[in-house]
Short mmCIF file of C-alpha atoms and ligand atoms in Angstrom, two decimals:
data_model
loop_
_atom_site.label_atom_id
_atom_site.label_comp_id
_atom_site.label_asym_id
_atom_site.label_seq_id
_atom_site.Cartn_x
_atom_site.Cartn_y
_atom_site.Cartn_z
CA UNK A 1234 0.00 0.00 0.00
CA UNK A 1235 1.30 3.45 -0.94
CA UNK A 1236 1.33 6.27 1.60
CA UNK A 1237 0.40 9.18 -0.65
CA UNK A 1238 -1.45 10.98 2.16
CA UNK A 1239 1.04 10.64 5.01
CA UNK A 1240 1.03 13.88 7.04
CA UNK A 1241 -2.12 15.15 5.27
CA UNK A 1242 -5.44 16.02 6.88
CA UNK A 1243 -8.56 14.89 5.05
CA UNK A 1244 -12.21 15.80 5.57
CA UNK A 1245 -14.88 13.42 4.27
CA UNK A 1246 -18.46 14.70 4.28
CA UNK A 1247 -20.76 11.66 4.41
CA UNK A 1248 -17.97 9.36 5.58
CA UNK A 1249 -19.94 6.90 7.72
CA UNK A 1250 -21.14 4.48 5.04
CA UNK A 1251 -20.70 3.15 1.52
CA UNK A 1252 -18.42 5.11 -0.79
CA UNK A 1253 -17.57 7.72 1.88
CA UNK A 1254 -16.51 5.02 4.34
CA UNK A 1255 -14.37 3.33 1.67
CA UNK A 1256 -12.68 6.69 1.04
CA UNK A 1257 -12.11 7.16 4.79
CA UNK A 1258 -10.57 3.70 5.15
CA UNK A 1259 -8.29 4.09 2.13
CA UNK A 1260 -7.14 7.58 3.21
CA UNK A 1261 -6.38 6.23 6.67
CA UNK A 1262 -4.47 3.26 5.22
CA UNK A 1263 -2.47 5.68 3.10
CA UNK A 1264 -1.38 7.68 6.12
CA UNK A 1265 -3.88 10.55 6.32
CA UNK A 1266 -5.48 11.90 9.45
CA UNK A 1267 -9.21 11.88 8.71
CA UNK A 1268 -12.23 13.77 9.97
CA UNK A 1269 -15.47 12.17 8.79
CA UNK A 1270 -18.67 14.18 9.13
CA UNK A 1271 -22.05 12.51 8.85
CA UNK A 1272 -25.56 12.53 10.31
CA UNK A 1273 -25.13 8.88 11.35
CA UNK A 1274 -23.24 9.23 14.62
CA UNK A 1275 -23.62 5.54 15.59
CA UNK A 1276 -21.89 4.46 12.39
CA UNK A 1277 -19.13 7.04 12.97
CA UNK A 1278 -18.54 5.59 16.43
CA UNK A 1279 -17.98 2.16 14.85
CA UNK A 1280 -15.47 3.69 12.42
CA UNK A 1281 -13.71 5.35 15.35
CA UNK A 1282 -13.39 1.95 17.05
CA UNK A 1283 -12.15 0.37 13.82
CA UNK A 1284 -9.54 2.99 12.92
CA UNK A 1285 -8.40 4.33 16.30
CA UNK A 1286 -5.73 7.01 16.06
CA UNK A 1287 -5.73 9.57 13.24
CA UNK A 1288 -9.54 9.48 12.98
CA UNK A 1289 -12.30 11.73 14.27
CA UNK A 1290 -16.02 11.30 13.61
CA UNK A 1291 -18.29 14.30 13.90
CA UNK A 1292 -22.03 14.79 13.59
CA UNK A 1293 -22.75 17.25 10.77
CA UNK A 1294 -25.66 17.71 8.39
CA UNK A 1295 -24.26 18.92 5.07
CA UNK A 1296 -27.44 20.88 4.32
CA UNK A 1297 -26.72 23.23 7.26
CA UNK A 1298 -23.95 25.74 6.62
CA UNK A 1299 -23.10 26.09 10.33
CA UNK A 1300 -22.51 22.31 10.56
CA UNK A 1301 -20.28 22.26 7.49
CA UNK A 1302 -18.28 25.23 8.70
CA UNK A 1303 -17.94 23.59 12.13
CA UNK A 1304 -16.66 20.33 10.60
CA UNK A 1305 -13.94 22.16 8.66
CA UNK A 1306 -13.06 24.19 11.77
CA UNK A 1307 -12.89 21.02 13.88
CA UNK A 1308 -10.42 19.42 11.47
CA UNK A 1309 -8.31 22.56 11.52
CA UNK A 1310 -8.43 23.01 15.32
CA UNK A 1311 -7.75 19.39 16.08
CA UNK A 1312 -5.31 18.45 13.31
CA UNK A 1313 -3.92 21.78 12.10
CA UNK A 1314 -5.11 21.96 8.48
CA UNK A 1315 -7.42 20.68 5.76
CA UNK A 1316 -5.38 19.44 2.83
CA UNK A 1317 -7.88 17.33 0.97
CA UNK A 1318 -11.68 17.10 1.08
CA UNK A 1319 -14.32 14.74 -0.27
CA UNK A 1320 -17.99 15.69 -0.63
CA UNK A 1321 -19.78 12.36 -0.68
CA UNK A 1322 -23.04 12.64 1.32
CA UNK A 1323 -26.08 11.96 -0.81
CA UNK A 1324 -29.47 10.28 -1.03
CA UNK A 1325 -32.69 10.90 -2.87
CA UNK A 1326 -36.46 10.95 -2.52
CA UNK A 1327 -37.51 9.67 -5.94
CA UNK A 1328 -40.80 10.37 -7.71
CA UNK A 1329 -42.11 11.13 -11.18
CA UNK A 1330 -42.07 14.81 -12.04
CA UNK A 1331 -45.87 15.01 -12.05
CA UNK A 1332 -46.03 13.47 -8.57
CA UNK A 1333 -42.98 14.95 -6.88
CA UNK A 1334 -43.76 17.21 -3.92
CA UNK A 1335 -41.79 20.43 -3.57
CA UNK A 1336 -40.43 19.21 -0.22
CA UNK A 1337 -39.12 15.99 -1.84
CA UNK A 1338 -37.38 17.98 -4.58
CA UNK A 1339 -35.87 20.28 -1.94
CA UNK A 1340 -34.66 17.35 0.18
CA UNK A 1341 -32.73 15.78 -2.69
CA UNK A 1342 -31.35 18.96 -4.22
CA UNK A 1343 -30.39 20.43 -0.84
CA UNK A 1344 -28.53 17.28 0.15
CA UNK A 1345 -26.88 16.40 -3.15
CA UNK A 1346 -26.14 19.86 -4.57
CA UNK A 1347 -26.31 22.53 -1.84
CA UNK A 1348 -24.40 20.19 0.47
CA UNK A 1349 -21.53 20.03 -2.03
CA UNK A 1350 -21.58 23.81 -2.50
CA UNK A 1351 -21.35 24.38 1.27
CA UNK A 1352 -18.57 21.83 1.56
CA UNK A 1353 -16.53 23.37 -1.25
CA UNK A 1354 -17.06 26.88 0.13
CA UNK A 1355 -15.68 26.16 3.58
CA UNK A 1356 -13.04 23.64 2.51
CA UNK A 1357 -11.65 26.08 -0.08
CA UNK A 1358 -11.73 29.00 2.39
CA UNK A 1359 -9.60 27.01 4.81
CA UNK A 1360 -7.19 25.89 2.06
CA UNK A 1361 -6.87 29.50 0.91
CA UNK A 1362 -6.10 30.61 4.49
CA UNK A 1363 -3.36 27.99 4.68
CA UNK A 1364 -1.88 29.11 1.35
CA UNK A 1365 -0.67 25.57 0.69
CA UNK A 1366 -3.17 24.58 -2.00
CA UNK A 1367 -5.32 21.50 -1.67
CA UNK A 1368 -7.63 19.07 -3.43
CA UNK A 1369 -11.40 18.59 -3.42
CA UNK A 1370 -13.23 15.59 -4.88
CA UNK A 1371 -17.00 15.62 -5.30
CA UNK A 1372 -18.98 12.43 -5.80
CA UNK A 1373 -21.54 13.07 -8.54
CA UNK A 1374 -23.07 10.17 -10.49
CA UNK A 1375 -23.44 8.70 -13.95
CA UNK A 1376 -26.91 10.21 -13.53
CA UNK A 1377 -25.28 13.61 -14.15
CA UNK A 1378 -25.35 12.43 -17.79
CA UNK A 1379 -28.09 9.80 -17.87
CA UNK A 1380 -31.64 10.48 -16.66
CA UNK A 1381 -33.74 7.86 -14.86
CA UNK A 1382 -37.44 7.47 -14.35
CA UNK A 1383 -38.43 9.10 -11.07
CA UNK A 1384 -34.99 10.65 -10.70
CA UNK A 1385 -35.50 14.26 -11.81
CA UNK A 1386 -34.31 15.86 -8.58
CA UNK A 1387 -31.32 13.52 -8.17
CA UNK A 1388 -30.31 13.74 -11.84
CA UNK A 1389 -30.56 17.54 -11.79
CA UNK A 1390 -28.59 17.77 -8.55
CA UNK A 1391 -25.84 15.46 -9.84
CA UNK A 1392 -25.58 17.39 -13.12
CA UNK A 1393 -25.30 20.45 -10.90
CA UNK A 1394 -22.47 18.85 -8.91
CA UNK A 1395 -20.55 18.25 -12.12
CA UNK A 1396 -21.01 21.89 -13.20
CA UNK A 1397 -20.20 23.17 -9.70
CA UNK A 1398 -17.00 21.12 -9.73
CA UNK A 1399 -15.89 22.84 -12.94
CA UNK A 1400 -16.75 26.26 -11.49
CA UNK A 1401 -14.72 25.48 -8.40
CA UNK A 1402 -11.77 24.34 -10.52
CA UNK A 1403 -11.91 27.68 -12.34
CA UNK A 1404 -12.23 29.87 -9.24
CA UNK A 1405 -9.75 28.01 -7.01
CA UNK A 1406 -6.97 27.30 -9.53
CA UNK A 1407 -5.01 30.45 -8.68
CA UNK A 1408 -4.88 29.23 -5.07
CA UNK A 1409 -3.40 25.86 -6.03
CA UNK A 1410 -6.63 24.04 -5.25
CA UNK A 1411 -7.76 21.33 -7.66
CA UNK A 1412 -11.40 20.23 -7.81
CA UNK A 1413 -12.63 17.11 -9.61
CA UNK A 1414 -15.72 14.93 -9.77
CA UNK A 1415 -16.17 11.18 -9.77
CA UNK A 1416 -19.27 9.87 -11.56
CA UNK A 1417 -19.96 6.34 -10.30
CA UNK A 1418 -22.28 3.89 -12.00
CA UNK A 1419 -24.01 1.26 -9.86
CA UNK A 1420 -22.22 0.66 -6.56
CA UNK A 1421 -23.21 -1.87 -3.91
CA UNK A 1422 -23.92 0.25 -0.82
CA UNK A 1423 -26.81 0.72 1.62
CA UNK A 1424 -28.13 3.42 -0.76
CA UNK A 1425 -28.75 0.88 -3.53
CA UNK A 1426 -29.76 -2.06 -1.32
CA UNK A 1427 -33.27 -2.12 -2.78
CA UNK A 1428 -31.86 -2.91 -6.24
CA UNK A 1429 -29.64 -5.66 -4.87
CA UNK A 1430 -32.56 -7.17 -2.92
CA UNK A 1431 -34.57 -7.45 -6.16
CA UNK A 1432 -32.96 -9.91 -8.63
CA UNK A 1433 -35.03 -8.62 -11.57
CA UNK A 1434 -34.02 -5.01 -10.91
CA UNK A 1435 -30.38 -6.01 -10.51
CA UNK A 1436 -30.49 -7.99 -13.77
CA UNK A 1437 -31.96 -4.94 -15.56
CA UNK A 1438 -29.02 -2.86 -14.35
CA UNK A 1439 -26.35 -5.44 -15.12
CA UNK A 1440 -27.67 -5.93 -18.67
CA UNK A 1441 -26.64 -2.31 -19.31
CA UNK A 1442 -23.15 -2.62 -17.82
CA UNK A 1443 -20.59 -4.06 -20.27
CA UNK A 1444 -18.38 -5.22 -17.39
CA UNK A 1445 -21.37 -7.29 -16.25
CA UNK A 1446 -21.33 -6.37 -12.56
CA UNK A 1447 -21.80 -3.48 -10.14
CA UNK A 1448 -18.84 -1.80 -8.42
CA UNK A 1449 -17.77 -2.25 -4.83
CA UNK A 1450 -17.28 1.01 -2.86
CA UNK A 1451 -13.50 0.48 -2.81
CA UNK A 1452 -13.52 0.69 -6.62
CA UNK A 1453 -14.87 4.24 -6.36
CA UNK A 1454 -12.60 5.21 -3.47
CA UNK A 1455 -9.42 4.31 -5.40
CA UNK A 1456 -10.04 6.67 -8.37
CA UNK A 1457 -11.29 9.36 -5.96
CA UNK A 1458 -8.00 9.16 -4.06
CA UNK A 1459 -6.07 9.27 -7.33
CA UNK A 1460 -7.75 12.61 -8.15
CA UNK A 1461 -6.94 13.91 -4.67
CA UNK A 1462 -3.32 12.77 -4.83
CA UNK A 1463 -0.20 14.32 -6.32
CA UNK A 1464 -0.45 11.71 -9.09
CA UNK A 1465 -3.21 13.95 -10.53
CA UNK A 1466 -1.25 17.19 -10.05
CA UNK A 1467 -2.39 18.65 -13.40
CA UNK A 1468 -6.00 17.36 -13.28
CA UNK A 1469 -8.68 19.87 -12.32
CA UNK A 1470 -12.28 20.39 -13.44
CA UNK A 1471 -12.42 16.80 -14.65
CA UNK A 1472 -15.30 14.33 -14.47
CA UNK A 1473 -14.11 10.76 -14.07
CA UNK A 1474 -16.72 8.16 -15.02
CA UNK A 1475 -16.27 5.01 -12.93
CA UNK A 1476 -19.05 2.89 -14.31
CA UNK A 1477 -17.82 -0.41 -15.80
CA UNK A 1478 -18.23 1.13 -19.30
CA UNK A 1479 -21.96 1.72 -18.74
CA UNK A 1480 -21.87 5.21 -20.31
CA UNK A 1481 -20.54 3.85 -23.59
CA UNK A 1482 -23.17 1.12 -23.88
CA UNK A 1483 -26.01 3.24 -25.27
CA UNK A 1484 -25.71 1.92 -28.84
CA UNK A 1485 -27.71 -1.25 -29.65
CA UNK A 1486 -25.81 -4.52 -29.16
CA UNK A 1487 -24.99 -5.34 -32.79
CA UNK A 1488 -23.22 -8.64 -32.10
CA UNK A 1489 -26.21 -10.81 -33.11
CA UNK A 1490 -26.27 -9.02 -36.49
CA UNK A 1491 -22.50 -8.95 -37.08
CA UNK A 1492 -21.82 -12.53 -36.10
CA UNK A 1493 -19.07 -13.77 -33.78
CA UNK A 1494 -15.50 -12.47 -33.60
CA UNK A 1495 -13.43 -14.46 -36.16
CA UNK A 1496 -10.06 -14.25 -34.39
CA UNK A 1497 -9.71 -17.41 -32.31
CA UNK A 1498 -6.64 -16.57 -30.27
N1 LIG B 288 -24.34 3.67 -4.63
C1 LIG B 288 -24.40 4.03 -5.90
O1 LIG B 288 -24.72 3.24 -6.80
C2 LIG B 288 -24.05 5.43 -6.29
C3 LIG B 288 -23.93 5.72 -7.65
C4 LIG B 288 -23.60 7.01 -8.04
C5 LIG B 288 -23.41 8.00 -7.09
N2 LIG B 288 -23.55 7.70 -5.77
C6 LIG B 288 -23.35 8.78 -4.82
O2 LIG B 288 -22.34 8.41 -3.92
C7 LIG B 288 -22.52 9.09 -2.68
C8 LIG B 288 -22.44 8.11 -1.54
O3 LIG B 288 -23.50 7.18 -1.68
P1 LIG B 288 -23.44 5.71 -1.09
O4 LIG B 288 -23.95 4.81 -2.15
O5 LIG B 288 -22.13 5.45 -0.47
O6 LIG B 288 -24.60 5.80 0.01
P2 LIG B 288 -24.65 5.49 1.59
O7 LIG B 288 -26.08 5.62 1.95
O8 LIG B 288 -23.94 4.21 1.88
O9 LIG B 288 -23.80 6.68 2.21
C9 LIG B 288 -24.27 7.99 2.23
C10 LIG B 288 -23.81 8.64 3.52
O10 LIG B 288 -24.27 10.01 3.52
C11 LIG B 288 -24.76 10.30 4.82
N3 LIG B 288 -25.71 11.41 4.78
C12 LIG B 288 -26.97 11.41 4.31
N4 LIG B 288 -27.53 12.62 4.48
C13 LIG B 288 -26.59 13.39 5.07
C14 LIG B 288 -26.55 14.74 5.49
N5 LIG B 288 -27.62 15.55 5.35
N6 LIG B 288 -25.42 15.22 6.06
C15 LIG B 288 -24.34 14.41 6.23
N7 LIG B 288 -24.32 13.13 5.84
C16 LIG B 288 -25.42 12.63 5.26
C17 LIG B 288 -25.42 9.00 5.27
O11 LIG B 288 -25.62 8.96 6.67
C18 LIG B 288 -24.41 7.98 4.78
O12 LIG B 288 -23.40 7.75 5.72
C19 LIG B 288 -23.87 9.81 -2.80
O13 LIG B 288 -23.66 11.16 -3.13
C20 LIG B 288 -24.55 9.08 -3.94
O14 LIG B 288 -25.48 9.89 -4.59
C21 LIG B 288 -23.85 6.44 -5.34
#
């Protein structure tokens, strides 16, 4: 295991579960000191027990600016800086456009888009104060590019996260702060449990994914850490699809019409 984050302080918003937790674990393995903020305090306590030193869990709701500001301040007070940040918290209240209540729209967009804005605002302010640059990675979704039935609020918010990432890259570049987005496809986490509990729904997903399987959270964490690391020192404003080639599978499957591959190895 490399130690690309030794001596660095990382903040992970939504770090108690799924992709956020995989990012927390990998950062910790790679030497970082990590503050994870989340609304799920019980889960954070378990992470604290698992990781021990160089980890702090903190209750914070990313839709409340005071909470986000406090999480960044806590990392700075306790560990001295914020060098890298990950905005991961997300969920949705789905519904068809004609059915969706205003409050459901607001829940999803506030959490998935405003939460990322608030994170970026306070993470970048702290990095600018430090004058040492920094990196921010936002977790968007393949749904930033691909709509889904009942997903208008989520899809709009994730497209917004991708655009916001580019705006951040533009505004923060002169301060040495890079901002990038990861766009995962289907990942096996508590968020998607309902698809995994329904074999027909899972099969409908997998049929679209050329790699023929969903991702595990660690397979999203690894490219997210790449973007945050010095290995990506000239990458900013980028959207990295991590989707098992799902996004390139929109064309009809022509294999039945073309016949088999002739090369036989
Ligand atoms: N799982 C997938 O297939 C998938 C695909 C594409 C994108 N994503 C995105 O990845 C991110 C992580 O999702 P996941 O699948 O790991 O889900 P998850 O449910 O396992 O984790 C989400 C975490 O966010 C936290 N959270 C929820 N609301 C919060 C709030 N208001 N403030 C702070 N924390 C809050 C939850 O407590 C949880 O710990 C989300 O933004 C999601 O939209 C997931």
